[in-house]
């Protein structure tokens, strides 16, 4: 939606919602839900004082809402005294976006201005290891969410078409995740007045407080449940030790093999040279 696009370019947005369920599905940066009929987002016609209050309430969210918010407008519309108000007879479909994807996109929208400022100040970024550009972050998200929700590791979903991916599957998902993690980390360390967090503090924030952390755990679970144990090595690239509930994040080295032998034995698979 347009509000997400504008947020990513540093423009704060707010909106008026007439269908709360639809707004909840797409996680707008800020929205004021109004209990008015469809087609009347400001209430009734010819009541400028009431309409102005609705607009002030929506604009007020620009100052008060620092995270994705849907606020309730507390007043019903005055009786218009006419022949009723128009209402759309067509039930519009709810966007087919999972809660995880909607939450991830909402976080990215809010972090985008800070990331852009950090990149401008530093003159560099580690984002782009997958081959996707910042303008293609939507495809990056679509790819990661598709894998998290069970699309598999050996194909690129149609929703992720466009970027010039520079790694083969299944290893590509590792670099898709590296780009998302770089985006988050560079965005939240953009404040020059605060000292940089420790690596553990950063991991704790990601895995305990963000949709990105939920995404990474879900992908790691897909790896764990996969029929081919050769994927387990990649789980260790995704989940730091100490943040995976279960055995070691890397899955352990088979008995009788050195770490180097183990990596060499599965490398052809991870880079797409063996089925």
mmCIF file of C-alpha atoms in Angstrom:
data_model
loop_
_atom_site.group_PDB
_atom_site.id
_atom_site.type_symbol
_atom_site.label_atom_id
_atom_site.label_comp_id
_atom_site.label_asym_id
_atom_site.label_seq_id
_atom_site.Cartn_x
_atom_site.Cartn_y
_atom_site.Cartn_z
ATOM 1 C CA UNK A 1 0.000 0.000 0.000
ATOM 2 C CA UNK A 2 1.067 3.610 -0.587
ATOM 3 C CA UNK A 3 1.601 4.405 3.099
ATOM 4 C CA UNK A 4 4.233 1.648 3.386
ATOM 5 C CA UNK A 5 6.028 2.995 0.292
ATOM 6 C CA UNK A 6 6.069 6.553 1.649
ATOM 7 C CA UNK A 7 7.264 5.439 5.095
ATOM 8 C CA UNK A 8 10.234 3.677 3.518
ATOM 9 C CA UNK A 9 11.260 6.975 1.942
ATOM 10 C CA UNK A 10 11.162 8.873 5.221
ATOM 11 C CA UNK A 11 7.655 10.366 4.944
ATOM 12 C CA UNK A 12 5.452 9.715 7.972
ATOM 13 C CA UNK A 13 1.887 8.733 7.065
ATOM 14 C CA UNK A 14 -1.492 8.407 8.723
ATOM 15 C CA UNK A 15 -4.832 7.241 7.374
ATOM 16 C CA UNK A 16 -8.520 6.813 8.132
ATOM 17 C CA UNK A 17 -9.892 3.285 8.278
ATOM 18 C CA UNK A 18 -13.505 2.333 7.654
ATOM 19 C CA UNK A 19 -12.950 -1.444 7.735
ATOM 20 C CA UNK A 20 -10.957 -2.364 10.808
ATOM 21 C CA UNK A 21 -10.394 -5.986 9.758
ATOM 22 C CA UNK A 22 -8.775 -4.890 6.511
ATOM 23 C CA UNK A 23 -6.495 -2.450 8.328
ATOM 24 C CA UNK A 24 -5.487 -5.110 10.854
ATOM 25 C CA UNK A 25 -4.540 -7.421 7.972
ATOM 26 C CA UNK A 26 -2.188 -4.947 6.273
ATOM 27 C CA UNK A 27 -0.692 -3.273 9.401
ATOM 28 C CA UNK A 28 -0.666 0.396 8.276
ATOM 29 C CA UNK A 29 1.957 2.603 9.960
ATOM 30 C CA UNK A 30 -0.866 4.626 11.562
ATOM 31 C CA UNK A 31 -4.629 4.534 11.099
ATOM 32 C CA UNK A 32 -7.659 6.044 12.771
ATOM 33 C CA UNK A 33 -10.616 3.657 12.675
ATOM 34 C CA UNK A 34 -13.923 5.496 12.452
ATOM 35 C CA UNK A 35 -17.336 3.883 13.132
ATOM 36 C CA UNK A 36 -18.925 5.433 10.070
ATOM 37 C CA UNK A 37 -20.627 3.851 7.025
ATOM 38 C CA UNK A 38 -18.561 3.085 3.937
ATOM 39 C CA UNK A 39 -18.098 6.131 1.768
ATOM 40 C CA UNK A 40 -18.217 8.572 4.702
ATOM 41 C CA UNK A 41 -14.732 8.605 6.280
ATOM 42 C CA UNK A 42 -15.392 12.032 7.871
ATOM 43 C CA UNK A 43 -18.904 11.320 9.131
ATOM 44 C CA UNK A 44 -21.783 13.222 7.547
ATOM 45 C CA UNK A 45 -21.818 15.968 4.958
ATOM 46 C CA UNK A 46 -22.112 19.668 5.795
ATOM 47 C CA UNK A 47 -20.661 19.377 9.304
ATOM 48 C CA UNK A 48 -17.205 20.971 9.033
ATOM 49 C CA UNK A 49 -16.644 21.110 12.802
ATOM 50 C CA UNK A 50 -17.065 17.343 13.206
ATOM 51 C CA UNK A 51 -15.083 16.601 10.045
ATOM 52 C CA UNK A 52 -12.233 18.800 11.272
ATOM 53 C CA UNK A 53 -12.125 16.867 14.552
ATOM 54 C CA UNK A 54 -11.816 13.587 12.649
ATOM 55 C CA UNK A 55 -8.946 14.981 10.581
ATOM 56 C CA UNK A 56 -7.182 16.375 13.668
ATOM 57 C CA UNK A 57 -7.464 12.993 15.375
ATOM 58 C CA UNK A 58 -5.952 11.230 12.348
ATOM 59 C CA UNK A 59 -3.126 13.769 12.023
ATOM 60 C CA UNK A 60 -2.475 13.597 15.759
ATOM 61 C CA UNK A 61 -1.258 10.030 15.300
ATOM 62 C CA UNK A 62 1.806 11.417 13.501
ATOM 63 C CA UNK A 63 3.020 12.680 16.885
ATOM 64 C CA UNK A 64 1.684 10.023 19.232
ATOM 65 C CA UNK A 65 2.148 6.725 17.331
ATOM 66 C CA UNK A 66 5.750 5.516 17.136
ATOM 67 C CA UNK A 67 4.837 1.967 16.029
ATOM 68 C CA UNK A 68 2.104 0.448 13.830
ATOM 69 C CA UNK A 69 -1.119 1.697 15.419
ATOM 70 C CA UNK A 70 -4.850 1.501 14.786
ATOM 71 C CA UNK A 71 -6.588 3.986 17.089
ATOM 72 C CA UNK A 72 -10.357 4.124 17.643
ATOM 73 C CA UNK A 73 -12.197 7.386 16.993
ATOM 74 C CA UNK A 74 -14.350 7.827 20.122
ATOM 75 C CA UNK A 75 -17.436 9.491 18.609
ATOM 76 C CA UNK A 76 -20.279 8.322 16.396
ATOM 77 C CA UNK A 77 -21.198 10.498 13.441
ATOM 78 C CA UNK A 78 -24.058 12.974 14.032
ATOM 79 C CA UNK A 79 -27.398 12.127 12.494
ATOM 80 C CA UNK A 80 -27.285 13.498 8.973
ATOM 81 C CA UNK A 81 -31.043 13.922 8.839
ATOM 82 C CA UNK A 82 -31.159 12.933 5.194
ATOM 83 C CA UNK A 83 -32.083 9.833 3.258
ATOM 84 C CA UNK A 84 -29.251 7.812 4.748
ATOM 85 C CA UNK A 85 -25.690 7.440 3.536
ATOM 86 C CA UNK A 86 -24.269 5.458 0.658
ATOM 87 C CA UNK A 87 -22.602 2.151 1.469
ATOM 88 C CA UNK A 88 -20.694 -0.049 -0.948
ATOM 89 C CA UNK A 89 -22.578 -3.275 -1.572
ATOM 90 C CA UNK A 90 -19.418 -5.103 -2.676
ATOM 91 C CA UNK A 91 -17.431 -6.895 -0.002
ATOM 92 C CA UNK A 92 -13.794 -6.277 -0.827
ATOM 93 C CA UNK A 93 -11.406 -9.159 -0.200
ATOM 94 C CA UNK A 94 -8.897 -9.034 2.626
ATOM 95 C CA UNK A 95 -5.309 -9.007 1.269
ATOM 96 C CA UNK A 96 -3.808 -12.476 1.389
ATOM 97 C CA UNK A 97 -0.895 -11.583 3.609
ATOM 98 C CA UNK A 98 0.014 -13.624 6.668
ATOM 99 C CA UNK A 99 0.317 -11.974 10.067
ATOM 100 C CA UNK A 100 4.065 -12.676 10.048
ATOM 101 C CA UNK A 101 4.578 -10.989 6.677
ATOM 102 C CA UNK A 102 2.424 -8.000 7.606
ATOM 103 C CA UNK A 103 4.346 -7.532 10.868
ATOM 104 C CA UNK A 104 7.715 -7.809 9.112
ATOM 105 C CA UNK A 105 6.753 -5.268 6.461
ATOM 106 C CA UNK A 106 5.448 -2.879 9.122
ATOM 107 C CA UNK A 107 8.757 -3.070 11.011
ATOM 108 C CA UNK A 108 10.718 -2.408 7.830
ATOM 109 C CA UNK A 109 8.568 0.631 7.066
ATOM 110 C CA UNK A 110 9.307 2.115 10.480
ATOM 111 C CA UNK A 111 13.039 1.327 10.336
ATOM 112 C CA UNK A 112 13.570 2.566 6.772
ATOM 113 C CA UNK A 113 14.172 6.279 7.596
ATOM 114 C CA UNK A 114 16.769 5.331 10.230
ATOM 115 C CA UNK A 115 18.464 2.886 7.858
ATOM 116 C CA UNK A 116 18.649 5.491 5.087
ATOM 117 C CA UNK A 117 20.145 8.039 7.485
ATOM 118 C CA UNK A 118 22.708 5.498 8.716
ATOM 119 C CA UNK A 119 23.709 4.613 5.161
ATOM 120 C CA UNK A 120 23.956 8.297 4.220
ATOM 121 C CA UNK A 121 26.158 9.099 7.204
ATOM 122 C CA UNK A 122 28.427 6.059 6.860
ATOM 123 C CA UNK A 123 28.549 6.115 3.088
ATOM 124 C CA UNK A 124 28.242 2.342 2.935
ATOM 125 C CA UNK A 125 26.089 -0.634 3.890
ATOM 126 C CA UNK A 126 26.475 -4.391 4.027
ATOM 127 C CA UNK A 127 22.971 -4.821 2.617
ATOM 128 C CA UNK A 128 22.969 -6.498 -0.812
ATOM 129 C CA UNK A 129 24.785 -9.795 -0.227
ATOM 130 C CA UNK A 130 21.876 -11.704 -1.787
ATOM 131 C CA UNK A 131 21.884 -9.656 -4.992
ATOM 132 C CA UNK A 132 18.726 -7.715 -4.128
ATOM 133 C CA UNK A 133 18.824 -3.922 -4.044
ATOM 134 C CA UNK A 134 17.146 -1.838 -1.359
ATOM 135 C CA UNK A 135 14.382 -1.025 -3.844
ATOM 136 C CA UNK A 136 13.737 -4.789 -4.082
ATOM 137 C CA UNK A 137 13.285 -5.335 -0.351
ATOM 138 C CA UNK A 138 9.672 -6.359 -0.984
ATOM 139 C CA UNK A 139 10.905 -9.373 -2.975
ATOM 140 C CA UNK A 140 13.458 -10.099 -0.252
ATOM 141 C CA UNK A 141 10.661 -10.233 2.315
ATOM 142 C CA UNK A 142 8.434 -12.302 0.038
ATOM 143 C CA UNK A 143 11.194 -14.881 -0.445
ATOM 144 C CA UNK A 144 12.028 -15.209 3.254
ATOM 145 C CA UNK A 145 8.371 -15.439 4.298
ATOM 146 C CA UNK A 146 7.639 -18.047 1.606
ATOM 147 C CA UNK A 147 10.460 -20.247 2.926
ATOM 148 C CA UNK A 148 9.325 -19.718 6.525
ATOM 149 C CA UNK A 149 5.815 -20.786 5.565
ATOM 150 C CA UNK A 150 6.872 -23.966 3.791
ATOM 151 C CA UNK A 151 7.649 -23.205 0.120
ATOM 152 C CA UNK A 152 10.878 -25.200 0.334
ATOM 153 C CA UNK A 153 14.549 -24.328 -0.085
ATOM 154 C CA UNK A 154 15.202 -25.309 -3.681
ATOM 155 C CA UNK A 155 12.987 -22.897 -5.578
ATOM 156 C CA UNK A 156 12.487 -19.156 -5.766
ATOM 157 C CA UNK A 157 8.791 -18.251 -5.437
ATOM 158 C CA UNK A 158 7.140 -16.145 -8.123
ATOM 159 C CA UNK A 159 6.574 -13.396 -5.556
ATOM 160 C CA UNK A 160 10.368 -12.995 -5.270
ATOM 161 C CA UNK A 161 11.048 -12.618 -8.984
ATOM 162 C CA UNK A 162 13.053 -9.580 -10.079
ATOM 163 C CA UNK A 163 16.330 -9.367 -8.132
ATOM 164 C CA UNK A 164 19.515 -10.593 -9.750
ATOM 165 C CA UNK A 165 20.106 -13.241 -7.104
ATOM 166 C CA UNK A 166 23.839 -14.025 -6.991
ATOM 167 C CA UNK A 167 23.762 -17.284 -5.011
ATOM 168 C CA UNK A 168 22.237 -20.665 -5.845
ATOM 169 C CA UNK A 169 19.543 -22.360 -3.830
ATOM 170 C CA UNK A 170 19.331 -23.619 -1.157
ATOM 171 C CA UNK A 171 22.234 -21.482 0.139
ATOM 172 C CA UNK A 172 20.549 -18.322 -1.175
ATOM 173 C CA UNK A 173 18.211 -18.136 1.814
ATOM 174 C CA UNK A 174 21.219 -17.580 4.065
ATOM 175 C CA UNK A 175 22.149 -14.395 2.195
ATOM 176 C CA UNK A 176 18.542 -13.223 2.006
ATOM 177 C CA UNK A 177 18.513 -13.423 5.792
ATOM 178 C CA UNK A 178 21.904 -11.695 6.049
ATOM 179 C CA UNK A 179 20.452 -8.748 4.110
ATOM 180 C CA UNK A 180 17.408 -8.488 6.357
ATOM 181 C CA UNK A 181 19.573 -8.716 9.461
ATOM 182 C CA UNK A 182 21.965 -6.066 8.100
ATOM 183 C CA UNK A 183 19.036 -3.749 7.442
ATOM 184 C CA UNK A 184 17.751 -4.069 11.015
ATOM 185 C CA UNK A 185 21.164 -3.820 12.670
ATOM 186 C CA UNK A 186 22.308 -0.795 10.704
ATOM 187 C CA UNK A 187 18.989 0.968 11.264
ATOM 188 C CA UNK A 188 18.962 0.611 15.050
ATOM 189 C CA UNK A 189 22.620 1.558 15.475
ATOM 190 C CA UNK A 190 22.173 4.805 13.546
ATOM 191 C CA UNK A 191 21.869 6.913 16.706
ATOM 192 C CA UNK A 192 25.270 8.534 17.224
ATOM 193 C CA UNK A 193 24.370 9.583 20.794
ATOM 194 C CA UNK A 194 24.027 5.995 22.001
ATOM 195 C CA UNK A 195 26.818 3.481 22.307
ATOM 196 C CA UNK A 196 26.676 0.429 20.052
ATOM 197 C CA UNK A 197 24.987 -2.648 21.571
ATOM 198 C CA UNK A 198 26.918 -5.802 22.255
ATOM 199 C CA UNK A 199 26.415 -8.700 19.885
ATOM 200 C CA UNK A 200 24.342 -10.502 22.495
ATOM 201 C CA UNK A 201 22.186 -7.422 23.109
ATOM 202 C CA UNK A 202 21.532 -7.199 19.376
ATOM 203 C CA UNK A 203 20.647 -10.905 19.113
ATOM 204 C CA UNK A 204 18.399 -10.646 22.164
ATOM 205 C CA UNK A 205 16.523 -7.703 20.668
ATOM 206 C CA UNK A 206 16.065 -9.404 17.301
ATOM 207 C CA UNK A 207 14.962 -12.788 18.611
ATOM 208 C CA UNK A 208 12.834 -11.611 21.529
ATOM 209 C CA UNK A 209 11.262 -8.395 20.282
ATOM 210 C CA UNK A 210 10.935 -8.394 16.480
ATOM 211 C CA UNK A 211 8.993 -10.076 13.702
ATOM 212 C CA UNK A 212 12.368 -10.709 12.041
ATOM 213 C CA UNK A 213 13.305 -12.934 14.970
ATOM 214 C CA UNK A 214 10.077 -14.908 14.593
ATOM 215 C CA UNK A 215 10.782 -15.265 10.888
ATOM 216 C CA UNK A 216 14.281 -16.616 11.504
ATOM 217 C CA UNK A 217 13.059 -19.127 14.079
ATOM 218 C CA UNK A 218 10.347 -20.287 11.682
ATOM 219 C CA UNK A 219 12.880 -20.809 8.886
ATOM 220 C CA UNK A 220 15.159 -22.681 11.301
ATOM 221 C CA UNK A 221 12.225 -24.912 12.210
ATOM 222 C CA UNK A 222 11.609 -25.626 8.518
ATOM 223 C CA UNK A 223 15.273 -26.682 8.269
ATOM 224 C CA UNK A 224 14.926 -28.912 11.332
ATOM 225 C CA UNK A 225 11.892 -30.677 9.877
ATOM 226 C CA UNK A 226 13.400 -31.048 6.406
ATOM 227 C CA UNK A 227 14.127 -34.562 5.144
ATOM 228 C CA UNK A 228 17.711 -33.734 4.135
ATOM 229 C CA UNK A 229 19.991 -33.282 7.182
ATOM 230 C CA UNK A 230 22.553 -31.454 5.043
ATOM 231 C CA UNK A 231 20.514 -28.299 5.576
ATOM 232 C CA UNK A 232 21.336 -28.327 9.294
ATOM 233 C CA UNK A 233 24.636 -26.528 8.721
ATOM 234 C CA UNK A 234 22.725 -23.553 7.333
ATOM 235 C CA UNK A 235 20.576 -23.399 10.464
ATOM 236 C CA UNK A 236 23.698 -22.370 12.352
ATOM 237 C CA UNK A 237 24.191 -19.436 9.981
ATOM 238 C CA UNK A 238 20.638 -18.286 10.716
ATOM 239 C CA UNK A 239 20.309 -18.825 14.479
ATOM 240 C CA UNK A 240 23.177 -17.874 16.825
ATOM 241 C CA UNK A 241 24.115 -20.442 19.432
ATOM 242 C CA UNK A 242 22.096 -19.834 22.576
ATOM 243 C CA UNK A 243 19.004 -18.648 20.707
ATOM 244 C CA UNK A 244 17.850 -21.983 19.283
ATOM 245 C CA UNK A 245 15.653 -24.109 21.517
ATOM 246 C CA UNK A 246 16.782 -27.677 21.071
ATOM 247 C CA UNK A 247 20.119 -29.117 20.017
ATOM 248 C CA UNK A 248 23.014 -26.995 18.799
ATOM 249 C CA UNK A 249 22.099 -24.491 16.107
ATOM 250 C CA UNK A 250 24.563 -26.072 13.659
ATOM 251 C CA UNK A 251 23.189 -29.512 14.447
ATOM 252 C CA UNK A 252 26.477 -31.077 15.461
ATOM 253 C CA UNK A 253 29.172 -32.841 13.431
ATOM 254 C CA UNK A 254 28.679 -36.538 12.632
ATOM 255 C CA UNK A 255 30.914 -38.916 14.569
ATOM 256 C CA UNK A 256 34.236 -39.638 12.926
ATOM 257 C CA UNK A 257 34.291 -36.428 10.829
ATOM 258 C CA UNK A 258 36.313 -33.267 11.347
ATOM 259 C CA UNK A 259 34.541 -29.910 10.935
ATOM 260 C CA UNK A 260 36.359 -29.342 7.624
ATOM 261 C CA UNK A 261 35.371 -32.756 6.298
ATOM 262 C CA UNK A 262 31.781 -32.154 7.337
ATOM 263 C CA UNK A 263 31.574 -28.801 5.558
ATOM 264 C CA UNK A 264 33.225 -30.195 2.429
ATOM 265 C CA UNK A 265 30.786 -33.103 2.346
ATOM 266 C CA UNK A 266 27.704 -30.897 2.202
ATOM 267 C CA UNK A 267 29.016 -27.837 0.365
ATOM 268 C CA UNK A 268 28.087 -29.161 -3.135
ATOM 269 C CA UNK A 269 24.497 -29.596 -1.970
ATOM 270 C CA UNK A 270 24.191 -26.145 -0.448
ATOM 271 C CA UNK A 271 25.496 -24.444 -3.593
ATOM 272 C CA UNK A 272 23.207 -26.414 -5.877
ATOM 273 C CA UNK A 273 25.727 -28.804 -7.381
ATOM 274 C CA UNK A 274 24.075 -31.923 -5.930
ATOM 275 C CA UNK A 275 20.422 -32.783 -5.498
#
